[in-house]
PDB file of C-alpha atoms in Angstrom:
ATOM      1  CA  MET Q 194       3.653   6.540 110.494  1.00 52.00           C
ATOM      2  CA  ALA Q 195       5.365   7.841 113.670  1.00 57.00           C
ATOM      3  CA  GLU Q 196       6.003   4.133 114.287  1.00 63.00           C
ATOM      4  CA  ASP Q 197       7.178   3.415 110.998  1.00 90.00           C
ATOM      5  CA  THR Q 198       9.906   6.187 110.990  1.00 94.00           C
ATOM      6  CA  ASP Q 199      10.892   5.016 114.702  1.00 95.00           C
ATOM      7  CA  GLN Q 200      11.584   1.493 113.118  1.00 94.00           C
ATOM      8  CA  ILE Q 201      13.433   2.905 110.245  1.00 94.00           C
ATOM      9  CA  LEU Q 202      15.206   5.328 112.203  1.00 95.00           C
ATOM     10  CA  ARG Q 203      16.507   2.203 114.611  1.00 94.00           C
ATOM     11  CA  ALA Q 204      17.228   0.184 111.450  1.00 92.00           C
ATOM     12  CA  ILE Q 205      19.450   3.133 109.993  1.00 93.00           C
ATOM     13  CA  LEU Q 206      21.346   3.142 113.451  1.00 93.00           C
ATOM     14  CA  THR Q 207      21.674  -0.368 113.564  1.00 91.00           C
ATOM     15  CA  ASP Q 208      23.326  -0.232 109.916  1.00 90.00           C
ATOM     16  CA  VAL Q 209      25.380   2.748 110.658  1.00 91.00           C
ATOM     17  CA  LEU Q 210      26.749   1.759 114.185  1.00 89.00           C
ATOM     18  CA  GLY Q 211      26.978  -2.032 113.147  1.00 86.00           C
ATOM     19  CA  LEU Q 212      24.831  -3.134 116.286  1.00 86.00           C
ATOM     20  CA  ALA Q 213      23.564  -6.640 116.555  1.00 84.00           C
ATOM     21  CA  PRO Q 214      20.001  -7.284 115.559  1.00 82.00           C
ATOM     22  CA  GLY Q 215      17.413  -5.990 118.122  1.00 85.00           C
ATOM     23  CA  GLN Q 216      20.021  -3.941 120.141  1.00 87.00           C
ATOM     24  CA  ALA Q 217      18.755  -0.595 118.536  1.00 91.00           C
ATOM     25  CA  ALA Q 218      15.203  -1.718 120.063  1.00 92.00           C
ATOM     26  CA  SER Q 219      16.674  -0.836 123.542  1.00 93.00           C
ATOM     27  CA  PHE Q 220      17.459   2.930 122.600  1.00 94.00           C
ATOM     28  CA  GLU Q 221      15.337   5.287 124.506  1.00 95.00           C
ATOM     29  CA  ALA Q 222      14.400   9.077 123.875  1.00 95.00           C
ATOM     30  CA  ASP Q 223      17.558  10.094 126.273  1.00 94.00           C
ATOM     31  CA  THR Q 224      19.890   7.510 124.686  1.00 94.00           C
ATOM     32  CA  GLY Q 225      22.875   9.279 123.799  1.00 92.00           C
ATOM     33  CA  LEU Q 226      24.245   9.711 120.279  1.00 91.00           C
ATOM     34  CA  PHE Q 227      26.358  12.330 118.748  1.00 86.00           C
ATOM     35  CA  GLY Q 228      29.033  13.146 121.600  1.00 84.00           C
ATOM     36  CA  HIS Q 229      28.148  10.057 123.357  1.00 88.00           C
ATOM     37  CA  LEU Q 230      29.457   7.470 120.880  1.00 86.00           C
ATOM     38  CA  PRO Q 231      33.108   8.024 119.810  1.00 85.00           C
ATOM     39  CA  GLU Q 232      32.477   6.327 116.328  1.00 82.00           C
ATOM     40  CA  LEU Q 233      29.774   8.579 115.658  1.00 86.00           C
ATOM     41  CA  ASP Q 234      32.307  11.205 114.124  1.00 85.00           C
ATOM     42  CA  SER Q 235      31.286  13.957 111.449  1.00 85.00           C
ATOM     43  CA  MET Q 236      31.832  11.465 108.576  1.00 86.00           C
ATOM     44  CA  ALA Q 237      29.667   9.057 110.158  1.00 88.00           C
ATOM     45  CA  VAL Q 238      26.957  11.703 110.933  1.00 90.00           C
ATOM     46  CA  ALA Q 239      26.783  12.684 107.388  1.00 91.00           C
ATOM     47  CA  GLY Q 240      26.299   8.998 106.256  1.00 90.00           C
ATOM     48  CA  LEU Q 241      23.494   8.648 108.922  1.00 92.00           C
ATOM     49  CA  LEU Q 242      21.843  12.086 107.430  1.00 93.00           C
ATOM     50  CA  THR Q 243      22.265  10.845 103.781  1.00 90.00           C
ATOM     51  CA  GLU Q 244      20.848   7.585 104.795  1.00 91.00           C
ATOM     52  CA  MET Q 245      17.726   9.136 106.524  1.00 93.00           C
ATOM     53  CA  GLU Q 246      16.927  11.080 103.319  1.00 92.00           C
ATOM     54  CA  ASP Q 247      16.927   8.100 101.430  1.00 88.00           C
ATOM     55  CA  ARG Q 248      14.880   5.831 103.491  1.00 91.00           C
ATOM     56  CA  LEU Q 249      12.699   8.427 104.782  1.00 93.00           C
ATOM     57  CA  GLY Q 250      12.188  10.514 101.532  1.00 91.00           C
ATOM     58  CA  ILE Q 251      12.997  13.422 103.408  1.00 93.00           C
ATOM     59  CA  MET Q 252      15.750  16.202 102.383  1.00 91.00           C
ATOM     60  CA  ILE Q 253      17.668  17.661 105.004  1.00 92.00           C
ATOM     61  CA  ASP Q 254      19.408  21.206 104.952  1.00 88.00           C
ATOM     62  CA  ASP Q 255      22.712  21.840 106.646  1.00 83.00           C
ATOM     63  CA  ASP Q 256      20.774  24.510 108.526  1.00 83.00           C
ATOM     64  CA  GLU Q 257      18.546  22.476 110.215  1.00 88.00           C
ATOM     65  CA  ILE Q 258      21.300  20.303 111.626  1.00 86.00           C
ATOM     66  CA  ASP Q 259      22.159  21.106 115.253  1.00 83.00           C
ATOM     67  CA  GLY Q 260      23.735  19.536 118.299  1.00 81.00           C
ATOM     68  CA  GLU Q 261      20.376  19.157 120.025  1.00 86.00           C
ATOM     69  CA  MET Q 262      18.617  16.857 117.508  1.00 90.00           C
ATOM     70  CA  LEU Q 263      21.638  14.787 117.065  1.00 90.00           C
ATOM     71  CA  GLU Q 264      22.539  14.666 120.616  1.00 92.00           C
ATOM     72  CA  THR Q 265      19.977  11.783 121.716  1.00 94.00           C
ATOM     73  CA  TYR Q 266      17.575   9.253 119.866  1.00 96.00           C
ATOM     74  CA  GLY Q 267      14.570  11.164 121.082  1.00 96.00           C
ATOM     75  CA  GLY Q 268      15.979  14.329 119.492  1.00 95.00           C
ATOM     76  CA  LEU Q 269      16.888  12.634 116.479  1.00 96.00           C
ATOM     77  CA  LEU Q 270      13.628  10.674 116.394  1.00 96.00           C
ATOM     78  CA  GLY Q 271      11.706  13.950 116.782  1.00 96.00           C
ATOM     79  CA  PHE Q 272      13.231  15.734 113.962  1.00 96.00           C
ATOM     80  CA  ALA Q 273      12.858  12.650 111.697  1.00 96.00           C
ATOM     81  CA  GLU Q 274       9.072  12.506 112.429  1.00 95.00           C
ATOM     82  CA  THR Q 275       8.909  16.328 111.840  1.00 95.00           C
ATOM     83  CA  LYS Q 276      10.489  15.640 108.383  1.00 94.00           C
ATOM     84  CA  THR Q 277       8.567  13.127 107.286  1.00 94.00           C
ATOM     85  CA  ARG Q 278       5.430  14.832 108.149  1.00 93.00           C
ATOM     86  CA  GLU Q 279       6.357  17.783 106.227  1.00 91.00           C
ATOM     87  CA  ALA Q 280       7.434  15.562 103.344  1.00 89.00           C
ATOM     88  CA  LYS Q 281       3.953  14.016 103.659  1.00 88.00           C
ATOM     89  CA  ASN Q 282       1.810  17.332 103.578  1.00 90.00           C
ATOM     90  CA  ALA Q 283       3.855  18.715 100.641  1.00 87.00           C
ATOM     91  CA  GLN Q 284       3.084  15.741  98.496  1.00 82.00           C
ATOM     92  CA  ALA Q 285      -0.594  15.800  99.305  1.00 78.00           C
TER      93      ALA Q 285
ATOM     94  CA  MET M 227      47.362 -13.903  97.614  1.00 88.00           C
ATOM     95  CA  LYS M 228      50.080 -11.599  95.811  1.00 91.00           C
ATOM     96  CA  PRO M 229      50.867  -8.142  95.921  1.00 92.00           C
ATOM     97  CA  LEU M 230      52.336  -6.578  92.626  1.00 93.00           C
ATOM     98  CA  LEU M 231      53.054  -3.634  90.907  1.00 94.00           C
ATOM     99  CA  TRP M 232      51.452  -2.504  87.460  1.00 92.00           C
ATOM    100  CA  PRO M 233      52.775   0.144  85.269  1.00 91.00           C
ATOM    101  CA  CYS M 234      50.019   2.968  84.956  1.00 91.00           C
ATOM    102  CA  PRO M 235      49.863   5.452  82.452  1.00 87.00           C
ATOM    103  CA  ALA M 236      50.418   8.770  84.161  1.00 75.00           C
ATOM    104  CA  SER M 237      47.978  12.044  83.661  1.00 66.00           C
ATOM    105  CA  ALA M 238      51.414  13.870  83.380  1.00 60.00           C
ATOM    106  CA  GLY M 239      55.031  12.999  82.574  1.00 61.00           C
ATOM    107  CA  GLU M 240      56.545   9.206  83.378  1.00 69.00           C
ATOM    108  CA  PRO M 241      53.967   6.416  83.732  1.00 77.00           C
ATOM    109  CA  SER M 242      54.146   5.337  87.461  1.00 86.00           C
ATOM    110  CA  ARG M 243      53.942   1.826  89.266  1.00 92.00           C
ATOM    111  CA  GLU M 244      50.827   1.318  91.256  1.00 94.00           C
ATOM    112  CA  TYR M 245      50.113  -1.258  93.416  1.00 95.00           C
ATOM    113  CA  ALA M 246      47.631  -4.206  93.263  1.00 97.00           C
ATOM    114  CA  LEU M 247      46.654  -7.101  95.083  1.00 97.00           C
ATOM    115  CA  GLN M 248      46.159 -10.394  93.079  1.00 97.00           C
ATOM    116  CA  PHE M 249      44.618 -13.737  93.734  1.00 97.00           C
ATOM    117  CA  SER M 250      45.461 -16.711  91.308  1.00 97.00           C
ATOM    118  CA  ALA M 251      43.090 -19.549  90.565  1.00 96.00           C
ATOM    119  CA  SER M 252      42.760 -22.397  88.493  1.00 91.00           C
ATOM    120  CA  GLY M 253      39.608 -21.218  86.073  1.00 91.00           C
ATOM    121  CA  CYS M 254      40.115 -19.133  83.218  1.00 91.00           C
ATOM    122  CA  ALA M 255      38.285 -16.060  84.148  1.00 96.00           C
ATOM    123  CA  THR M 256      40.172 -12.958  85.880  1.00 97.00           C
ATOM    124  CA  LEU M 257      38.183 -10.593  87.652  1.00 98.00           C
ATOM    125  CA  LEU M 258      39.481  -6.809  87.505  1.00 98.00           C
ATOM    126  CA  ILE M 259      38.015  -5.134  90.788  1.00 98.00           C
ATOM    127  CA  VAL M 260      37.690  -1.280  90.733  1.00 98.00           C
ATOM    128  CA  PRO M 261      37.626  -0.524  94.425  1.00 98.00           C
ATOM    129  CA  ALA M 262      34.978   1.708  96.279  1.00 98.00           C
ATOM    130  CA  LEU M 263      36.244   5.337  96.554  1.00 98.00           C
ATOM    131  CA  PHE M 264      37.490   7.414  99.543  1.00 96.00           C
ATOM    132  CA  ASP M 265      36.240   6.479 102.949  1.00 93.00           C
ATOM    133  CA  GLU M 266      34.164   4.031 101.625  1.00 94.00           C
ATOM    134  CA  GLY M 267      37.264   2.468 100.357  1.00 95.00           C
ATOM    135  CA  ASN M 268      38.576   2.121 103.461  1.00 94.00           C
ATOM    136  CA  ARG M 269      35.306   0.629 105.123  1.00 94.00           C
ATOM    137  CA  MET M 270      34.761  -1.695 102.056  1.00 96.00           C
ATOM    138  CA  ARG M 271      38.352  -3.090 101.550  1.00 96.00           C
ATOM    139  CA  ARG M 272      38.274  -6.024 104.084  1.00 97.00           C
ATOM    140  CA  LEU M 273      34.954  -7.435 102.594  1.00 97.00           C
ATOM    141  CA  THR M 274      36.622  -6.568  98.984  1.00 98.00           C
ATOM    142  CA  VAL M 275      39.616  -8.957  99.671  1.00 98.00           C
ATOM    143  CA  GLU M 276      37.524 -11.500 101.488  1.00 98.00           C
ATOM    144  CA  VAL M 277      35.456 -11.832  98.271  1.00 98.00           C
ATOM    145  CA  GLN M 278      38.639 -12.554  96.404  1.00 98.00           C
ATOM    146  CA  ARG M 279      39.762 -15.176  98.554  1.00 98.00           C
ATOM    147  CA  ARG M 280      36.429 -17.064  98.255  1.00 98.00           C
ATOM    148  CA  LEU M 281      36.350 -16.415  94.497  1.00 98.00           C
ATOM    149  CA  ALA M 282      39.705 -18.003  94.116  1.00 98.00           C
ATOM    150  CA  ASP M 283      39.377 -20.873  96.657  1.00 97.00           C
ATOM    151  CA  GLU M 284      35.669 -21.558  96.312  1.00 97.00           C
ATOM    152  CA  HIS M 285      34.955 -20.869  92.773  1.00 97.00           C
ATOM    153  CA  GLY M 286      38.401 -21.040  90.695  1.00 97.00           C
ATOM    154  CA  ILE M 287      38.086 -17.172  89.682  1.00 98.00           C
ATOM    155  CA  ALA M 288      41.133 -15.394  89.708  1.00 98.00           C
ATOM    156  CA  SER M 289      41.100 -11.560  90.617  1.00 98.00           C
ATOM    157  CA  VAL M 290      43.186  -8.340  90.934  1.00 98.00           C
ATOM    158  CA  LEU M 291      42.297  -5.492  93.131  1.00 98.00           C
ATOM    159  CA  PRO M 292      44.570  -2.534  92.071  1.00 98.00           C
ATOM    160  CA  ASP M 293      44.981   0.914  93.565  1.00 97.00           C
ATOM    161  CA  LEU M 294      43.589   4.042  91.837  1.00 96.00           C
ATOM    162  CA  PRO M 295      46.233   6.530  91.385  1.00 95.00           C
ATOM    163  CA  GLY M 296      46.308   8.751  94.394  1.00 94.00           C
ATOM    164  CA  CYS M 297      44.285   6.266  96.784  1.00 95.00           C
ATOM    165  CA  ASN M 298      45.375   3.609  98.868  1.00 94.00           C
ATOM    166  CA  GLU M 299      49.265   2.941  98.521  1.00 93.00           C
ATOM    167  CA  SER M 300      49.594   5.247  95.589  1.00 93.00           C
ATOM    168  CA  LEU M 301      52.289   7.756  95.645  1.00 91.00           C
ATOM    169  CA  ALA M 302      50.658   9.733  92.376  1.00 92.00           C
ATOM    170  CA  ASP M 303      49.217  12.974  93.588  1.00 92.00           C
ATOM    171  CA  LEU M 304      45.284  12.490  93.970  1.00 94.00           C
ATOM    172  CA  ALA M 305      45.111  16.473  93.492  1.00 94.00           C
ATOM    173  CA  LEU M 306      46.132  15.527  89.765  1.00 93.00           C
ATOM    174  CA  GLN M 307      43.751  12.981  89.103  1.00 94.00           C
ATOM    175  CA  THR M 308      40.504  13.200  87.240  1.00 95.00           C
ATOM    176  CA  PRO M 309      37.614  10.506  86.767  1.00 96.00           C
ATOM    177  CA  ALA M 310      39.201  10.253  83.325  1.00 96.00           C
ATOM    178  CA  SER M 311      42.713   9.650  84.487  1.00 95.00           C
ATOM    179  CA  TRP M 312      41.226   6.857  86.808  1.00 96.00           C
ATOM    180  CA  GLN M 313      39.406   5.181  84.204  1.00 96.00           C
ATOM    181  CA  ARG M 314      42.522   5.159  81.924  1.00 95.00           C
ATOM    182  CA  ALA M 315      44.501   3.515  84.644  1.00 95.00           C
ATOM    183  CA  MET M 316      41.840   1.166  85.082  1.00 97.00           C
ATOM    184  CA  ILE M 317      41.798   0.409  81.273  1.00 96.00           C
ATOM    185  CA  ALA M 318      45.445   0.012  81.085  1.00 95.00           C
ATOM    186  CA  CYS M 319      45.566  -2.318  84.272  1.00 96.00           C
ATOM    187  CA  ALA M 320      42.766  -4.838  82.708  1.00 97.00           C
ATOM    188  CA  ARG M 321      44.778  -5.084  79.578  1.00 96.00           C
ATOM    189  CA  GLN M 322      48.364  -5.802  81.524  1.00 94.00           C
ATOM    190  CA  LEU M 323      46.876  -8.085  83.906  1.00 94.00           C
ATOM    191  CA  GLY M 324      44.667 -10.086  81.533  1.00 95.00           C
ATOM    192  CA  ALA M 325      41.095  -9.295  82.916  1.00 97.00           C
ATOM    193  CA  THR M 326      38.191 -11.065  81.441  1.00 97.00           C
ATOM    194  CA  HIS M 327      35.598  -9.704  83.517  1.00 98.00           C
ATOM    195  CA  VAL M 328      35.281  -6.230  85.729  1.00 98.00           C
ATOM    196  CA  LEU M 329      33.532  -5.731  89.011  1.00 98.00           C
ATOM    197  CA  GLY M 330      32.995  -2.001  90.195  1.00 98.00           C
ATOM    198  CA  VAL M 331      32.552  -1.762  94.098  1.00 98.00           C
ATOM    199  CA  ARG M 332      30.151   1.437  94.724  1.00 97.00           C
ATOM    200  CA  GLY M 333      31.984   4.562  93.498  1.00 97.00           C
ATOM    201  CA  GLY M 334      34.354   2.335  91.694  1.00 98.00           C
ATOM    202  CA  SER M 335      31.503   1.781  89.257  1.00 98.00           C
ATOM    203  CA  LEU M 336      31.764   5.241  88.265  1.00 98.00           C
ATOM    204  CA  VAL M 337      35.335   4.314  86.459  1.00 98.00           C
ATOM    205  CA  THR M 338      35.353   0.884  85.356  1.00 98.00           C
ATOM    206  CA  PRO M 339      36.628   0.521  81.893  1.00 97.00           C
ATOM    207  CA  SER M 340      34.378  -0.326  78.732  1.00 94.00           C
ATOM    208  CA  GLY M 341      34.818  -3.432  76.654  1.00 94.00           C
ATOM    209  CA  TYR M 342      34.412  -6.116  79.348  1.00 97.00           C
ATOM    210  CA  PRO M 343      31.483  -7.735  80.686  1.00 97.00           C
ATOM    211  CA  THR M 344      30.943  -5.570  83.936  1.00 98.00           C
ATOM    212  CA  LEU M 345      29.284  -5.995  87.016  1.00 98.00           C
ATOM    213  CA  HIS M 346      28.417  -2.913  89.461  1.00 98.00           C
ATOM    214  CA  TYR M 347      27.757  -4.158  92.986  1.00 97.00           C
ATOM    215  CA  ALA M 348      25.785  -1.286  94.851  1.00 95.00           C
ATOM    216  CA  PRO M 349      26.595   1.326  92.183  1.00 96.00           C
ATOM    217  CA  VAL M 350      26.379   5.093  93.450  1.00 95.00           C
ATOM    218  CA  THR M 351      26.529   8.533  91.324  1.00 95.00           C
ATOM    219  CA  GLY M 352      29.282  10.858  91.740  1.00 96.00           C
ATOM    220  CA  ALA M 353      26.887  13.506  92.882  1.00 94.00           C
ATOM    221  CA  SER M 354      25.695  11.213  95.936  1.00 92.00           C
ATOM    222  CA  ILE M 355      29.179  10.577  96.816  1.00 94.00           C
ATOM    223  CA  LEU M 356      30.329  14.376  96.673  1.00 95.00           C
ATOM    224  CA  ARG M 357      26.972  15.310  98.526  1.00 92.00           C
ATOM    225  CA  GLN M 358      27.946  13.135 101.676  1.00 92.00           C
ATOM    226  CA  MET M 359      31.539  14.387 101.707  1.00 95.00           C
ATOM    227  CA  LEU M 360      30.536  18.029 101.502  1.00 95.00           C
ATOM    228  CA  ARG M 361      28.034  17.410 104.267  1.00 93.00           C
ATOM    229  CA  ALA M 362      30.843  15.745 106.361  1.00 93.00           C
ATOM    230  CA  HIS M 363      33.136  18.821 105.859  1.00 94.00           C
ATOM    231  CA  VAL M 364      30.334  21.391 106.711  1.00 92.00           C
ATOM    232  CA  LEU M 365      29.682  19.130 109.813  1.00 89.00           C
ATOM    233  CA  ALA M 366      33.316  19.170 111.019  1.00 90.00           C
ATOM    234  CA  ALA M 367      33.735  22.617 109.883  1.00 91.00           C
ATOM    235  CA  ARG M 368      30.808  23.494 112.479  1.00 87.00           C
ATOM    236  CA  GLU M 369      32.646  21.507 115.199  1.00 83.00           C
ATOM    237  CA  ALA M 370      35.534  23.447 114.665  1.00 88.00           C
ATOM    238  CA  GLY M 371      33.437  26.728 115.132  1.00 89.00           C
ATOM    239  CA  ARG M 372      33.439  27.792 111.402  1.00 90.00           C
ATOM    240  CA  GLU M 373      29.844  28.054 109.668  1.00 89.00           C
ATOM    241  CA  GLU M 374      30.158  27.144 105.940  1.00 91.00           C
ATOM    242  CA  ARG M 375      27.440  26.502 103.618  1.00 91.00           C
ATOM    243  CA  ARG M 376      27.720  23.501 101.278  1.00 91.00           C
ATOM    244  CA  GLU M 377      26.584  25.280  98.121  1.00 92.00           C
ATOM    245  CA  ASP M 378      29.662  28.118  98.912  1.00 95.00           C
ATOM    246  CA  VAL M 379      32.148  25.127  99.608  1.00 96.00           C
ATOM    247  CA  LEU M 380      31.238  23.408  96.309  1.00 96.00           C
ATOM    248  CA  ASP M 381      31.273  26.688  94.419  1.00 96.00           C
ATOM    249  CA  ARG M 382      34.697  27.110  95.535  1.00 96.00           C
ATOM    250  CA  ALA M 383      35.828  23.367  94.993  1.00 97.00           C
ATOM    251  CA  ARG M 384      34.898  23.783  91.414  1.00 97.00           C
ATOM    252  CA  ARG M 385      36.927  26.671  91.147  1.00 97.00           C
ATOM    253  CA  GLU M 386      40.155  25.833  93.069  1.00 97.00           C
ATOM    254  CA  GLY M 387      39.733  22.627  94.340  1.00 97.00           C
ATOM    255  CA  ILE M 388      39.567  21.110  97.884  1.00 97.00           C
ATOM    256  CA  THR M 389      40.582  18.938 100.617  1.00 96.00           C
ATOM    257  CA  LEU M 390      37.297  17.261 101.411  1.00 94.00           C
ATOM    258  CA  CYS M 391      37.484  14.648 104.396  1.00 91.00           C
ATOM    259  CA  GLY M 392      41.148  14.626 103.753  1.00 93.00           C
ATOM    260  CA  HIS M 393      41.267  13.785 100.141  1.00 96.00           C
ATOM    261  CA  ASN M 394      42.994  16.767  97.916  1.00 97.00           C
ATOM    262  CA  LEU M 395      40.772  16.948  95.048  1.00 97.00           C
ATOM    263  CA  GLY M 396      41.656  19.058  92.067  1.00 97.00           C
ATOM    264  CA  ALA M 397      38.885  21.406  90.415  1.00 98.00           C
ATOM    265  CA  ASP M 398      38.847  19.464  87.231  1.00 97.00           C
ATOM    266  CA  PHE M 399      38.187  16.342  89.560  1.00 97.00           C
ATOM    267  CA  ILE M 400      35.202  17.974  91.129  1.00 98.00           C
ATOM    268  CA  THR M 401      33.401  19.041  88.192  1.00 97.00           C
ATOM    269  CA  ALA M 402      33.771  15.837  86.245  1.00 98.00           C
ATOM    270  CA  PHE M 403      32.895  13.938  89.372  1.00 98.00           C
ATOM    271  CA  GLU M 404      29.584  15.655  90.211  1.00 96.00           C
ATOM    272  CA  ALA M 405      28.102  14.838  86.820  1.00 96.00           C
ATOM    273  CA  LEU M 406      29.447  11.243  86.752  1.00 97.00           C
ATOM    274  CA  GLU M 407      27.010   8.155  86.483  1.00 96.00           C
ATOM    275  CA  PRO M 408      27.739   4.601  86.398  1.00 96.00           C
ATOM    276  CA  ALA M 409      27.632   3.342  82.714  1.00 95.00           C
ATOM    277  CA  ALA M 410      24.299   2.137  82.138  1.00 94.00           C
ATOM    278  CA  GLU M 411      25.270  -1.246  80.386  1.00 94.00           C
ATOM    279  CA  ALA M 412      26.510  -2.704  83.194  1.00 96.00           C
ATOM    280  CA  SER M 413      24.760  -5.557  85.321  1.00 97.00           C
ATOM    281  CA  ILE M 414      23.755  -4.459  88.700  1.00 96.00           C
ATOM    282  CA  LEU M 415      24.001  -6.534  91.896  1.00 96.00           C
ATOM    283  CA  ALA M 416      22.104  -4.410  94.361  1.00 94.00           C
ATOM    284  CA  GLN M 417      22.857  -4.970  98.372  1.00 90.00           C
ATOM    285  CA  GLY M 418      19.212  -6.055  98.753  1.00 87.00           C
ATOM    286  CA  THR M 419      20.090  -9.476  97.306  1.00 90.00           C
ATOM    287  CA  LEU M 420      22.992 -10.293  99.719  1.00 91.00           C
ATOM    288  CA  GLY M 421      21.384 -10.276 103.024  1.00 85.00           C
ATOM    289  CA  GLY M 422      22.491  -7.917 105.646  1.00 84.00           C
ATOM    290  CA  SER M 423      23.041  -3.924 104.850  1.00 88.00           C
ATOM    291  CA  GLY M 424      25.949  -2.440 103.084  1.00 92.00           C
ATOM    292  CA  LEU M 425      29.238  -2.203 104.930  1.00 94.00           C
ATOM    293  CA  TRP M 426      29.669   1.277 103.553  1.00 93.00           C
ATOM    294  CA  LEU M 427      27.266   2.456 105.831  1.00 91.00           C
ATOM    295  CA  ARG M 428      29.452   1.598 109.143  1.00 91.00           C
ATOM    296  CA  ALA M 429      30.874   4.074 111.015  1.00 88.00           C
ATOM    297  CA  GLU M 430      33.872   1.945 111.621  1.00 86.00           C
ATOM    298  CA  PRO M 431      35.534  -0.303 108.576  1.00 88.00           C
ATOM    299  CA  SER M 432      33.745  -3.887 109.785  1.00 87.00           C
ATOM    300  CA  ASP M 433      33.730  -7.444 108.232  1.00 90.00           C
ATOM    301  CA  ASP M 434      30.961  -9.727 107.476  1.00 93.00           C
ATOM    302  CA  PRO M 435      31.884 -13.259 106.248  1.00 96.00           C
ATOM    303  CA  ASP M 436      28.241 -14.105 105.678  1.00 95.00           C
ATOM    304  CA  GLN M 437      27.906 -10.985 103.149  1.00 96.00           C
ATOM    305  CA  ALA M 438      31.362 -12.183 101.713  1.00 97.00           C
ATOM    306  CA  ASP M 439      30.006 -15.622 100.940  1.00 97.00           C
ATOM    307  CA  ALA M 440      27.020 -14.050  99.317  1.00 97.00           C
ATOM    308  CA  LEU M 441      28.712 -11.716  97.370  1.00 98.00           C
ATOM    309  CA  ALA M 442      31.272 -14.357  96.043  1.00 98.00           C
ATOM    310  CA  LEU M 443      28.632 -16.460  95.230  1.00 98.00           C
ATOM    311  CA  ALA M 444      26.696 -13.864  93.300  1.00 98.00           C
ATOM    312  CA  ILE M 445      29.892 -13.078  91.026  1.00 98.00           C
ATOM    313  CA  ALA M 446      30.785 -16.658  90.243  1.00 98.00           C
ATOM    314  CA  GLY M 447      26.895 -17.012  89.072  1.00 97.00           C
ATOM    315  CA  TRP M 448      27.614 -13.829  87.014  1.00 97.00           C
ATOM    316  CA  ILE M 449      30.324 -14.719  85.348  1.00 97.00           C
ATOM    317  CA  GLU M 450      28.745 -18.088  84.625  1.00 95.00           C
ATOM    318  CA  GLY M 451      25.970 -16.952  83.161  1.00 94.00           C
ATOM    319  CA  GLU M 452      28.095 -14.394  81.098  1.00 89.00           C
ATOM    320  CA  ALA M 453      29.861 -17.583  79.526  1.00 82.00           C
ATOM    321  CA  ALA M 454      26.594 -19.214  78.682  1.00 74.00           C
TER     322      ALA M 454
END
């Protein structure tokens, strides 16, 4: 499950950032995102979060969005994994 | 490719003239393309025009890509528009420019004129577009040091209108738009059938010749199927 979330998240970033196939595979936990990539502005982040909701089957409240979670790939993945686990538990 | 002006019924006062991009072709079909909305409109524009070019050159299908009043080159006040005024504009445009078929791109699918064979490419609900714009608004406010809640922003927008991601939207627009869904009778072309991901997702406007090829081919196939 955790691996799936990782792959889905890399696929979403590939789509949002227009990366070449496979480029997102090189993302490490400390790869910088929001604040590091100029094209990732608030509009793009909104799109990214909406896409995460749709593809991971989660709901993200505005309160949950903070700079730390968006700053690195590891931060975003940790958040996504927690949310997918919660969503799965809520279903069970 | 030819830019032209067409007379558009005004929501109030004198009719205005709006811009459209026209591609002529040898065949007898003319496709009206209702563009994607707001930021998605910018991100999808190049692909949309590339599809027009391929439809004309490779499939003999003429097309016209009008501006929605208040969007792109339009001088009309966006704050005075509603989804209904957009749809009236598209009905007038289809009639004046002799459309035989209609394509809605993304949010453009919400205001396609009825009465024509219609294809919706990756259609989306008004609520979904609005949700994303509100989220971007809240994130931008937070960056500027203001805490706002999406629900409060939406409540205020319903009462007094709002400037959302640079777009001035009236209260009437917001209340109508958030309940809007693409017409059920249209055929649907899903992104998954084209290969590659939707260009509306991109942080920066982009281009994809392979997707333009696939989209033009799918549209041409649909028009042919409608004639059979």
